[in-house]
Amino acid sequence: MTSSEWPLWEVFVRSKAGLDHKHCGSLHATDARMAVHMARDVYTRRQEGTSIWVVRSVDIVASDPVDKDSLFDPAVDKVYRHPSFYELPPSVEHM
Amino acid sequence: MTSDAQFEARIAAGDFIEANDWMPDRYRNTLLRQISQHAHSEIVGMLPEGNWITRAPSLKRKAILLSKVQDEGGHGLYLYGAAETLGTSRDDMIQALHNGTAKYSSIFNYPTITWADVGTIGWLVDGAAIMNQVPLCRCSYAPYARAMVRICREESTHQRQGFESLLVMMRQGTDAQRSMVQDAVDRWWWPSIMMFGPPDDESPNSAQSMRWGIKRFSNDDLRQRFIDATVDQAALLGVTLPDRDLVWNHERGHYDFGPIDWAEFHRVVGGDGPCNEERLAARVAAWDEGAWVREAALSYASKHPAQQVSP
């Protein structure tokens, strides 16, 4: 059993022109080119994509779930950030 | 509130749990066991059907089978990926498969002795797998649920190609081909309904898995649903399911069925099925014989560190 596992990559696929790349999973590959080739075989066998991004999993910096409240709660009471906060006469309903 | 209580509250509220969220060790270990065994099943499941790729009866059937087996490999990879988010490594999981500490679905320890076995696996084995897997798309552990959404989308193709392959043989084939289909159904029916696992009163981990939203329906419920759905399909196909006790029960609104040979199930799970040794030996050989490729690729990458992808 070898102890040298291939590095892990995260795969993002753009399903069609005009849409964002979306995370769809991960895979192991030794380098970027192999990661793209393997992502094509693993994640786009049924025309699910027109473009692939791969990035080493260790290079992704993520927010800590523990910080969820301090990061995101301050937005909860700022309802005035949403258009529905403002009541307007029916004549400008579609503003 | 303790972490445990917070976690239970999230589950009760129908929240999804993500990889970096706090979770109890038992939840993590239950998922690790289930997802890795599911991944192993997909990978080992390539073997019985792979047996027929070079002998498929037409180029069309060969292309279909090849793509199906490739899908199973892909499913294994999605699932290994989901399991790795829980903090295990790919190598550790593969080692556990190879040394026998991790299981895979017992169904793959049966041989594929005729071409009709390929169609029957698609219809019954993939059909049973779909029945098991669709509820997992709503599993509380989100990376597993997301992998399952992708898998279920593809499994539908697998079941339909199997049924269609059998239908062609039953409707356009010779008597010999029709009896080959019936023989395959006779051999695969009981192992297929065993795929849902032991009866509920003998499945000790089920209740906790259901409380945690890992499992949504019990083994017996899913088995009943599968049987109810399959009887009409068998009639359409023109085959007989090998169970004399299979009869519609008006009161229950379900088909009754005969006793399942759980001794056989436990024997095959325990390692004494027709192909257990052969399957594991094939996996170990593939891993060992591929070692030089894995090493060579790593070595190449280390000598070309800044390699860019050409557009």
Tab-separated table of C-alpha atoms in Angstrom:
chain	number	residue	atom	x	y	z
A	1	MET	CA	0.000	0.000	0.000
A	2	THR	CA	1.572	3.275	-1.086
A	3	SER	CA	1.515	6.136	1.369
A	4	SER	CA	1.885	8.846	-1.256
A	5	GLU	CA	-1.675	9.737	-2.141
A	6	TRP	CA	-2.278	12.028	-5.115
A	7	PRO	CA	-3.288	15.579	-4.138
A	8	LEU	CA	-6.982	16.452	-3.844
A	9	TRP	CA	-8.567	18.993	-6.214
A	10	GLU	CA	-11.951	20.710	-6.130
A	11	VAL	CA	-13.837	20.802	-9.419
A	12	PHE	CA	-16.072	23.636	-10.676
A	13	VAL	CA	-18.106	23.288	-13.846
A	14	ARG	CA	-19.845	25.925	-15.980
A	15	SER	CA	-22.879	24.109	-17.343
A	16	LYS	CA	-23.416	26.537	-20.220
A	17	ALA	CA	-22.158	29.888	-21.451
A	18	GLY	CA	-23.567	32.713	-19.376
A	19	LEU	CA	-23.748	30.800	-16.081
A	20	ASP	CA	-21.350	30.693	-13.127
A	21	HIS	CA	-18.934	27.883	-12.520
A	22	LYS	CA	-20.444	25.736	-9.800
A	23	HIS	CA	-18.676	23.409	-7.377
A	24	CYS	CA	-19.514	19.816	-8.202
A	25	GLY	CA	-17.075	17.662	-6.269
A	26	SER	CA	-13.475	16.668	-5.887
A	27	LEU	CA	-10.932	14.240	-7.290
A	28	HIS	CA	-7.310	13.177	-6.940
A	29	ALA	CA	-4.749	14.101	-9.607
A	30	THR	CA	-1.021	14.644	-9.698
A	31	ASP	CA	-1.112	17.949	-11.591
A	32	ALA	CA	-3.466	20.547	-13.015
A	33	ARG	CA	-3.630	19.074	-16.483
A	34	MET	CA	-4.500	15.634	-15.183
A	35	ALA	CA	-7.087	17.184	-12.870
A	36	VAL	CA	-8.849	18.855	-15.807
A	37	HIS	CA	-8.809	15.651	-17.857
A	38	MET	CA	-10.143	13.600	-15.003
A	39	ALA	CA	-12.775	16.201	-14.130
A	40	ARG	CA	-13.997	15.920	-17.689
A	41	ASP	CA	-14.351	12.138	-17.354
A	42	VAL	CA	-15.796	12.127	-13.855
A	43	TYR	CA	-18.115	15.143	-13.895
A	44	THR	CA	-19.114	15.848	-17.511
A	45	ARG	CA	-19.979	12.496	-19.087
A	46	ARG	CA	-23.415	13.786	-20.122
A	47	GLN	CA	-22.650	17.226	-21.493
A	48	GLU	CA	-22.957	18.800	-18.048
A	49	GLY	CA	-20.293	21.355	-18.821
A	50	THR	CA	-18.699	23.748	-21.262
A	51	SER	CA	-15.831	24.819	-19.001
A	52	ILE	CA	-13.990	23.345	-16.020
A	53	TRP	CA	-12.021	24.978	-13.198
A	54	VAL	CA	-9.878	22.903	-10.875
A	55	VAL	CA	-8.133	24.155	-7.767
A	56	ARG	CA	-6.054	22.355	-5.182
A	57	SER	CA	-8.258	21.732	-2.137
A	58	VAL	CA	-5.506	22.953	0.203
A	59	ASP	CA	-5.558	26.334	-1.567
A	60	ILE	CA	-9.195	27.050	-0.733
A	61	VAL	CA	-9.696	29.372	2.217
A	62	ALA	CA	-13.112	28.965	3.808
A	63	SER	CA	-14.933	30.788	6.567
A	64	ASP	CA	-15.218	28.816	9.795
A	65	PRO	CA	-18.758	27.566	10.606
A	66	VAL	CA	-18.082	28.690	14.194
A	67	ASP	CA	-17.938	32.297	12.944
A	68	LYS	CA	-21.282	31.990	11.192
A	69	ASP	CA	-23.167	34.202	13.655
A	70	SER	CA	-20.611	36.969	13.842
A	71	LEU	CA	-20.168	37.002	10.067
A	72	PHE	CA	-23.742	36.762	8.904
A	73	ASP	CA	-26.083	37.741	11.720
A	74	PRO	CA	-25.409	41.493	11.465
A	75	ALA	CA	-27.355	41.453	8.203
A	76	VAL	CA	-30.493	40.004	9.787
A	77	ASP	CA	-31.901	43.304	11.111
A	78	LYS	CA	-30.955	45.375	8.063
A	79	VAL	CA	-34.233	44.833	6.292
A	80	TYR	CA	-33.856	48.257	4.652
A	81	ARG	CA	-31.316	46.621	2.336
A	82	HIS	CA	-34.196	44.862	0.578
A	83	PRO	CA	-36.502	46.538	-1.971
A	84	SER	CA	-39.596	45.124	-0.258
A	85	PHE	CA	-38.857	47.325	2.799
A	86	TYR	CA	-40.139	50.387	0.951
A	87	GLU	CA	-43.874	50.805	0.568
A	88	LEU	CA	-44.749	52.777	-2.536
A	89	PRO	CA	-48.070	53.776	-4.101
A	90	PRO	CA	-49.558	51.125	-6.426
A	91	SER	CA	-48.877	53.287	-9.475
A	92	VAL	CA	-45.134	52.712	-9.061
A	93	GLU	CA	-45.632	49.084	-8.153
A	94	HIS	CA	-43.058	47.783	-10.580
A	95	MET	CA	-40.224	50.076	-9.517
B	1	MET	CA	-26.824	24.607	24.729
B	2	THR	CA	-24.236	21.834	24.320
B	3	SER	CA	-22.850	21.071	20.869
B	4	ASP	CA	-24.760	17.809	20.924
B	5	ALA	CA	-28.062	19.522	21.671
B	6	GLN	CA	-27.382	22.169	19.019
B	7	PHE	CA	-26.675	19.442	16.497
B	8	GLU	CA	-29.837	17.509	17.373
B	9	ALA	CA	-31.828	20.747	17.055
B	10	ARG	CA	-30.424	21.374	13.586
B	11	ILE	CA	-31.316	17.841	12.519
B	12	ALA	CA	-34.804	18.215	13.986
B	13	ALA	CA	-35.255	21.448	12.028
B	14	GLY	CA	-34.334	19.653	8.805
B	15	ASP	CA	-31.026	21.497	8.409
B	16	PHE	CA	-28.284	20.064	6.239
B	17	ILE	CA	-24.919	19.385	7.857
B	18	GLU	CA	-21.834	20.483	5.910
B	19	ALA	CA	-18.324	19.062	6.075
B	20	ASN	CA	-16.833	21.585	8.493
B	21	ASP	CA	-19.831	21.773	10.831
B	22	TRP	CA	-19.568	20.243	14.266
B	23	MET	CA	-21.054	16.751	14.416
B	24	PRO	CA	-21.067	13.947	17.002
B	25	ASP	CA	-18.418	11.276	16.462
B	26	ARG	CA	-21.077	8.596	16.065
B	27	TYR	CA	-22.785	10.557	13.296
B	28	ARG	CA	-19.449	11.001	11.532
B	29	ASN	CA	-18.506	7.333	11.918
B	30	THR	CA	-21.902	6.076	10.804
B	31	LEU	CA	-21.652	8.174	7.660
B	32	LEU	CA	-18.057	7.193	7.037
B	33	ARG	CA	-18.989	3.545	7.197
B	34	GLN	CA	-22.060	3.964	4.999
B	35	ILE	CA	-20.539	6.228	2.342
B	36	SER	CA	-17.290	4.288	2.026
B	37	GLN	CA	-19.156	0.996	1.748
B	38	HIS	CA	-21.400	2.562	-0.840
B	39	ALA	CA	-18.317	3.728	-2.773
B	40	HIS	CA	-16.737	0.279	-2.560
B	41	SER	CA	-19.973	-1.244	-3.867
B	42	GLU	CA	-19.863	0.971	-6.945
B	43	ILE	CA	-16.243	0.040	-7.626
B	44	VAL	CA	-16.622	-3.699	-6.994
B	45	GLY	CA	-19.906	-3.510	-8.928
B	46	MET	CA	-17.915	-2.756	-12.074
B	47	LEU	CA	-16.553	-6.315	-12.046
B	48	PRO	CA	-19.612	-8.528	-12.690
B	49	GLU	CA	-20.714	-6.400	-15.646
B	50	GLY	CA	-17.192	-5.728	-16.857
B	51	ASN	CA	-17.076	-9.470	-17.418
B	52	TRP	CA	-19.354	-8.982	-20.453
B	53	ILE	CA	-17.846	-5.912	-22.133
B	54	THR	CA	-15.707	-7.917	-24.544
B	55	ARG	CA	-18.534	-10.366	-25.236
B	56	ALA	CA	-21.521	-8.052	-25.640
B	57	PRO	CA	-23.705	-9.287	-28.529
B	58	SER	CA	-23.528	-6.093	-30.605
B	59	LEU	CA	-21.536	-2.895	-30.882
B	60	LYS	CA	-24.549	-0.979	-29.541
B	61	ARG	CA	-24.810	-3.150	-26.419
B	62	LYS	CA	-21.068	-2.963	-25.940
B	63	ALA	CA	-21.076	0.841	-26.057
B	64	ILE	CA	-23.989	0.954	-23.587
B	65	LEU	CA	-22.319	-1.475	-21.184
B	66	LEU	CA	-18.984	0.292	-21.400
B	67	SER	CA	-20.578	3.625	-20.538
B	68	LYS	CA	-22.561	2.053	-17.709
B	69	VAL	CA	-19.464	0.531	-16.155
B	70	GLN	CA	-17.700	3.879	-16.547
B	71	ASP	CA	-20.628	5.499	-14.716
B	72	GLU	CA	-20.232	3.050	-11.828
B	73	GLY	CA	-16.578	4.037	-11.583
B	74	GLY	CA	-17.674	7.677	-11.548
B	75	HIS	CA	-20.209	6.971	-8.800
B	76	GLY	CA	-17.474	5.380	-6.728
B	77	LEU	CA	-15.371	8.510	-7.169
B	78	TYR	CA	-18.179	10.932	-6.179
B	79	LEU	CA	-18.744	8.849	-3.070
B	80	TYR	CA	-15.089	8.494	-2.099
B	81	GLY	CA	-14.943	12.280	-2.467
B	82	ALA	CA	-17.951	12.707	-0.152
B	83	ALA	CA	-16.423	10.337	2.419
B	84	GLU	CA	-13.122	12.219	2.332
B	85	THR	CA	-14.902	15.390	3.475
B	86	LEU	CA	-15.457	13.562	6.776
B	87	GLY	CA	-11.737	13.343	7.386
B	88	THR	CA	-10.699	9.951	6.061
B	89	SER	CA	-8.242	9.400	3.229
B	90	ARG	CA	-8.753	7.568	-0.038
B	91	ASP	CA	-5.876	5.226	0.731
B	92	ASP	CA	-7.306	4.342	4.147
B	93	MET	CA	-10.663	3.474	2.604
B	94	ILE	CA	-9.083	1.343	-0.097
B	95	GLN	CA	-6.953	-0.417	2.475
B	96	ALA	CA	-10.072	-1.168	4.535
B	97	LEU	CA	-11.722	-2.686	1.463
B	98	HIS	CA	-8.688	-4.776	0.643
B	99	ASN	CA	-8.115	-6.126	4.139
B	100	GLY	CA	-11.788	-6.974	4.569
B	101	THR	CA	-12.653	-4.511	7.356
B	102	ALA	CA	-14.954	-2.551	5.034
B	103	LYS	CA	-17.827	-4.292	3.287
B	104	TYR	CA	-19.450	-3.758	-0.082
B	105	SER	CA	-22.890	-4.772	-1.274
B	106	SER	CA	-23.246	-8.541	-1.180
B	107	ILE	CA	-25.056	-8.607	-4.505
B	108	PHE	CA	-21.753	-8.292	-6.360
B	109	ASN	CA	-20.586	-11.625	-4.983
B	110	TYR	CA	-22.874	-13.411	-7.417
B	111	PRO	CA	-21.557	-14.409	-10.863
B	112	THR	CA	-22.761	-13.103	-14.249
B	113	ILE	CA	-22.911	-16.306	-16.218
B	114	THR	CA	-25.044	-15.305	-19.230
B	115	TRP	CA	-25.674	-12.141	-21.254
B	116	ALA	CA	-29.170	-11.937	-19.736
B	117	ASP	CA	-27.505	-11.335	-16.350
B	118	VAL	CA	-26.375	-7.939	-17.611
B	119	GLY	CA	-29.913	-6.832	-18.425
B	120	THR	CA	-31.249	-8.332	-15.220
B	121	ILE	CA	-28.680	-6.495	-13.131
B	122	GLY	CA	-29.809	-3.250	-14.762
B	123	TRP	CA	-33.477	-3.967	-14.156
B	124	LEU	CA	-33.420	-5.562	-10.679
B	125	VAL	CA	-30.119	-4.683	-9.026
B	126	ASP	CA	-30.008	-1.087	-10.246
B	127	GLY	CA	-33.749	-0.867	-9.663
B	128	ALA	CA	-33.297	-1.888	-6.031
B	129	ALA	CA	-30.344	0.467	-5.723
B	130	ILE	CA	-32.454	3.378	-7.005
B	131	MET	CA	-35.188	2.592	-4.479
B	132	ASN	CA	-32.535	2.723	-1.745
B	133	GLN	CA	-30.742	5.756	-3.105
B	134	VAL	CA	-33.459	8.234	-4.024
B	135	PRO	CA	-34.215	8.984	-0.340
B	136	LEU	CA	-30.465	9.530	0.233
B	137	CYS	CA	-30.698	12.625	-1.983
B	138	ARG	CA	-32.271	14.218	1.121
B	139	CYS	CA	-29.728	12.788	3.574
B	140	SER	CA	-28.855	15.245	6.347
B	141	TYR	CA	-25.165	15.118	5.413
B	142	ALA	CA	-25.074	17.486	2.454
B	143	PRO	CA	-21.951	16.307	0.572
B	144	TYR	CA	-23.439	12.777	0.498
B	145	ALA	CA	-26.847	14.100	-0.546
B	146	ARG	CA	-25.299	16.099	-3.399
B	147	ALA	CA	-23.357	13.077	-4.652
B	148	MET	CA	-26.547	11.034	-4.535
B	149	VAL	CA	-28.473	13.532	-6.669
B	150	ARG	CA	-25.903	13.085	-9.408
B	151	ILE	CA	-25.858	9.301	-9.017
B	152	CYS	CA	-29.637	8.879	-9.104
B	153	ARG	CA	-29.872	10.893	-12.295
B	154	GLU	CA	-27.526	8.407	-13.948
B	155	GLU	CA	-28.918	5.217	-12.375
B	156	SER	CA	-32.221	5.740	-14.130
B	157	THR	CA	-30.420	5.229	-17.455
B	158	HIS	CA	-28.941	2.035	-16.082
B	159	GLN	CA	-32.234	0.527	-15.066
B	160	ARG	CA	-33.929	1.468	-18.337
B	161	GLN	CA	-31.172	0.038	-20.521
B	162	GLY	CA	-31.374	-3.241	-18.588
B	163	PHE	CA	-35.126	-3.511	-18.907
B	164	GLU	CA	-34.999	-2.630	-22.586
B	165	SER	CA	-32.308	-5.214	-23.242
B	166	LEU	CA	-34.465	-7.909	-21.601
B	167	LEU	CA	-37.558	-6.698	-23.426
B	168	VAL	CA	-35.849	-7.083	-26.802
B	169	MET	CA	-34.875	-10.652	-25.955
B	170	MET	CA	-38.357	-11.511	-24.663
B	171	ARG	CA	-40.220	-9.966	-27.609
B	172	GLN	CA	-37.887	-10.537	-30.546
B	173	GLY	CA	-35.687	-13.337	-29.290
B	174	THR	CA	-35.689	-17.102	-29.635
B	175	ASP	CA	-37.088	-19.525	-27.065
B	176	ALA	CA	-33.562	-20.157	-25.893
B	177	GLN	CA	-33.050	-16.431	-25.307
B	178	ARG	CA	-36.350	-16.152	-23.450
B	179	SER	CA	-35.440	-19.016	-21.157
B	180	MET	CA	-32.036	-17.423	-20.625
B	181	VAL	CA	-33.821	-14.281	-19.389
B	182	GLN	CA	-36.083	-16.305	-17.089
B	183	ASP	CA	-33.074	-18.145	-15.696
B	184	ALA	CA	-31.315	-14.864	-14.947
B	185	VAL	CA	-34.421	-13.492	-13.196
B	186	ASP	CA	-34.668	-16.715	-11.162
B	187	ARG	CA	-31.104	-16.264	-9.929
B	188	TRP	CA	-31.157	-12.496	-9.282
B	189	TRP	CA	-34.599	-11.964	-7.748
B	190	TRP	CA	-33.894	-13.065	-4.179
B	191	PRO	CA	-30.430	-11.499	-3.910
B	192	SER	CA	-31.979	-8.255	-5.246
B	193	ILE	CA	-34.604	-8.031	-2.527
B	194	MET	CA	-31.935	-8.872	0.059
B	195	MET	CA	-30.135	-5.686	-1.045
B	196	PHE	CA	-32.413	-3.685	1.247
B	197	GLY	CA	-30.682	-5.300	4.200
B	198	PRO	CA	-31.933	-7.316	7.169
B	199	PRO	CA	-35.531	-6.961	8.414
B	200	ASP	CA	-36.169	-3.874	10.553
B	201	ASP	CA	-36.210	-5.794	13.840
B	202	GLU	CA	-32.721	-7.137	13.099
B	203	SER	CA	-31.206	-3.888	11.869
B	204	PRO	CA	-29.842	-2.298	15.040
B	205	ASN	CA	-28.359	0.865	13.507
B	206	SER	CA	-31.408	1.764	11.429
B	207	ALA	CA	-33.375	3.600	14.104
B	208	GLN	CA	-30.501	5.943	14.959
B	209	SER	CA	-29.795	6.552	11.264
B	210	MET	CA	-33.427	7.490	10.767
B	211	ARG	CA	-33.365	9.881	13.731
B	212	TRP	CA	-30.306	11.545	12.232
B	213	GLY	CA	-31.905	11.903	8.818
B	214	ILE	CA	-29.281	9.670	7.218
B	215	LYS	CA	-31.924	7.102	6.372
B	216	ARG	CA	-35.442	8.209	5.494
B	217	PHE	CA	-37.263	4.880	5.170
B	218	SER	CA	-36.748	1.504	6.829
B	219	ASN	CA	-35.296	-1.549	5.065
B	220	ASP	CA	-38.638	-3.345	5.046
B	221	ASP	CA	-40.538	-0.321	3.718
B	222	LEU	CA	-38.127	0.088	0.820
B	223	ARG	CA	-38.157	-3.639	0.064
B	224	GLN	CA	-41.955	-3.625	-0.063
B	225	ARG	CA	-41.976	-0.607	-2.377
B	226	PHE	CA	-39.508	-2.289	-4.707
B	227	ILE	CA	-41.517	-5.505	-4.850
B	228	ASP	CA	-44.759	-3.595	-5.453
B	229	ALA	CA	-43.157	-1.687	-8.321
B	230	THR	CA	-41.485	-4.712	-9.885
B	231	VAL	CA	-44.357	-7.195	-10.161
B	232	ASP	CA	-46.073	-5.294	-12.996
B	233	GLN	CA	-42.770	-4.827	-14.787
B	234	ALA	CA	-42.179	-8.580	-14.678
B	235	ALA	CA	-45.626	-9.189	-16.178
B	236	LEU	CA	-44.919	-6.711	-18.960
B	237	LEU	CA	-41.654	-8.444	-19.652
B	238	GLY	CA	-43.309	-11.865	-19.627
B	239	VAL	CA	-41.151	-13.423	-16.926
B	240	THR	CA	-42.189	-15.129	-13.698
B	241	LEU	CA	-40.722	-13.936	-10.420
B	242	PRO	CA	-39.546	-17.037	-8.520
B	243	ASP	CA	-41.804	-16.665	-5.487
B	244	ARG	CA	-45.053	-18.648	-5.256
B	245	ASP	CA	-46.209	-16.594	-2.292
B	246	LEU	CA	-46.130	-13.372	-4.275
B	247	VAL	CA	-49.776	-12.300	-4.220
B	248	TRP	CA	-51.645	-9.008	-3.970
B	249	ASN	CA	-53.017	-8.340	-0.491
B	250	HIS	CA	-56.057	-6.067	-0.723
B	251	GLU	CA	-56.083	-5.304	2.983
B	252	ARG	CA	-52.490	-4.165	3.125
B	253	GLY	CA	-52.512	-2.616	-0.327
B	254	HIS	CA	-49.216	-4.378	-1.021
B	255	TYR	CA	-47.899	-7.626	-2.433
B	256	ASP	CA	-47.254	-10.370	0.101
B	257	PHE	CA	-44.090	-12.335	-0.533
B	258	GLY	CA	-42.429	-15.516	0.650
B	259	PRO	CA	-39.785	-15.915	3.358
B	260	ILE	CA	-36.330	-14.575	2.541
B	261	ASP	CA	-33.376	-16.891	3.096
B	262	TRP	CA	-31.469	-14.695	5.524
B	263	ALA	CA	-29.019	-17.496	6.232
B	264	GLU	CA	-27.842	-17.140	2.643
B	265	PHE	CA	-27.614	-13.372	3.011
B	266	HIS	CA	-25.436	-13.651	6.120
B	267	ARG	CA	-23.322	-16.358	4.512
B	268	VAL	CA	-22.561	-14.155	1.494
B	269	VAL	CA	-21.985	-11.020	3.615
B	270	GLY	CA	-19.699	-13.111	5.783
B	271	GLY	CA	-17.463	-13.936	2.821
B	272	ASP	CA	-18.822	-17.262	1.655
B	273	GLY	CA	-20.642	-16.212	-1.519
B	274	PRO	CA	-19.887	-17.597	-4.973
B	275	CYS	CA	-17.453	-14.809	-5.946
B	276	ASN	CA	-16.241	-13.062	-2.765
B	277	GLU	CA	-12.637	-14.147	-3.158
B	278	GLU	CA	-12.533	-13.479	-6.878
B	279	ARG	CA	-13.949	-9.953	-6.506
B	280	LEU	CA	-11.562	-8.885	-3.783
B	281	ALA	CA	-8.604	-10.505	-5.529
B	282	ALA	CA	-9.456	-8.530	-8.701
B	283	ARG	CA	-9.550	-5.242	-6.739
B	284	VAL	CA	-6.275	-5.940	-4.935
B	285	ALA	CA	-4.581	-6.953	-8.189
B	286	ALA	CA	-5.798	-3.781	-9.927
B	287	TRP	CA	-4.421	-1.676	-7.070
B	288	ASP	CA	-1.089	-3.474	-6.877
B	289	GLU	CA	-0.558	-3.592	-10.620
B	290	GLY	CA	-1.390	0.106	-10.896
B	291	ALA	CA	1.140	1.120	-8.253
B	292	TRP	CA	3.853	1.962	-10.770
B	293	VAL	CA	1.454	4.242	-12.661
B	294	ARG	CA	0.548	6.166	-9.506
B	295	GLU	CA	4.212	6.526	-8.608
B	296	ALA	CA	5.277	7.528	-12.110
B	297	ALA	CA	2.582	10.213	-12.328
B	298	LEU	CA	3.626	11.677	-8.967
B	299	SER	CA	7.255	11.612	-9.998
B	300	TYR	CA	6.464	13.371	-13.299
B	301	ALA	CA	4.456	16.045	-11.481
B	302	SER	CA	7.277	16.684	-9.020
B	303	LYS	CA	9.639	17.363	-11.949
B	304	HIS	CA	7.218	19.782	-13.642
B	305	PRO	CA	5.964	21.798	-10.683
B	306	ALA	CA	4.619	24.895	-12.427
B	307	GLN	CA	2.866	23.153	-15.246
B	308	GLN	CA	-0.002	25.155	-16.713
B	309	VAL	CA	-3.018	23.900	-18.578
B	310	SER	CA	-3.016	24.886	-22.217
B	311	PRO	CA	-6.291	26.591	-23.061
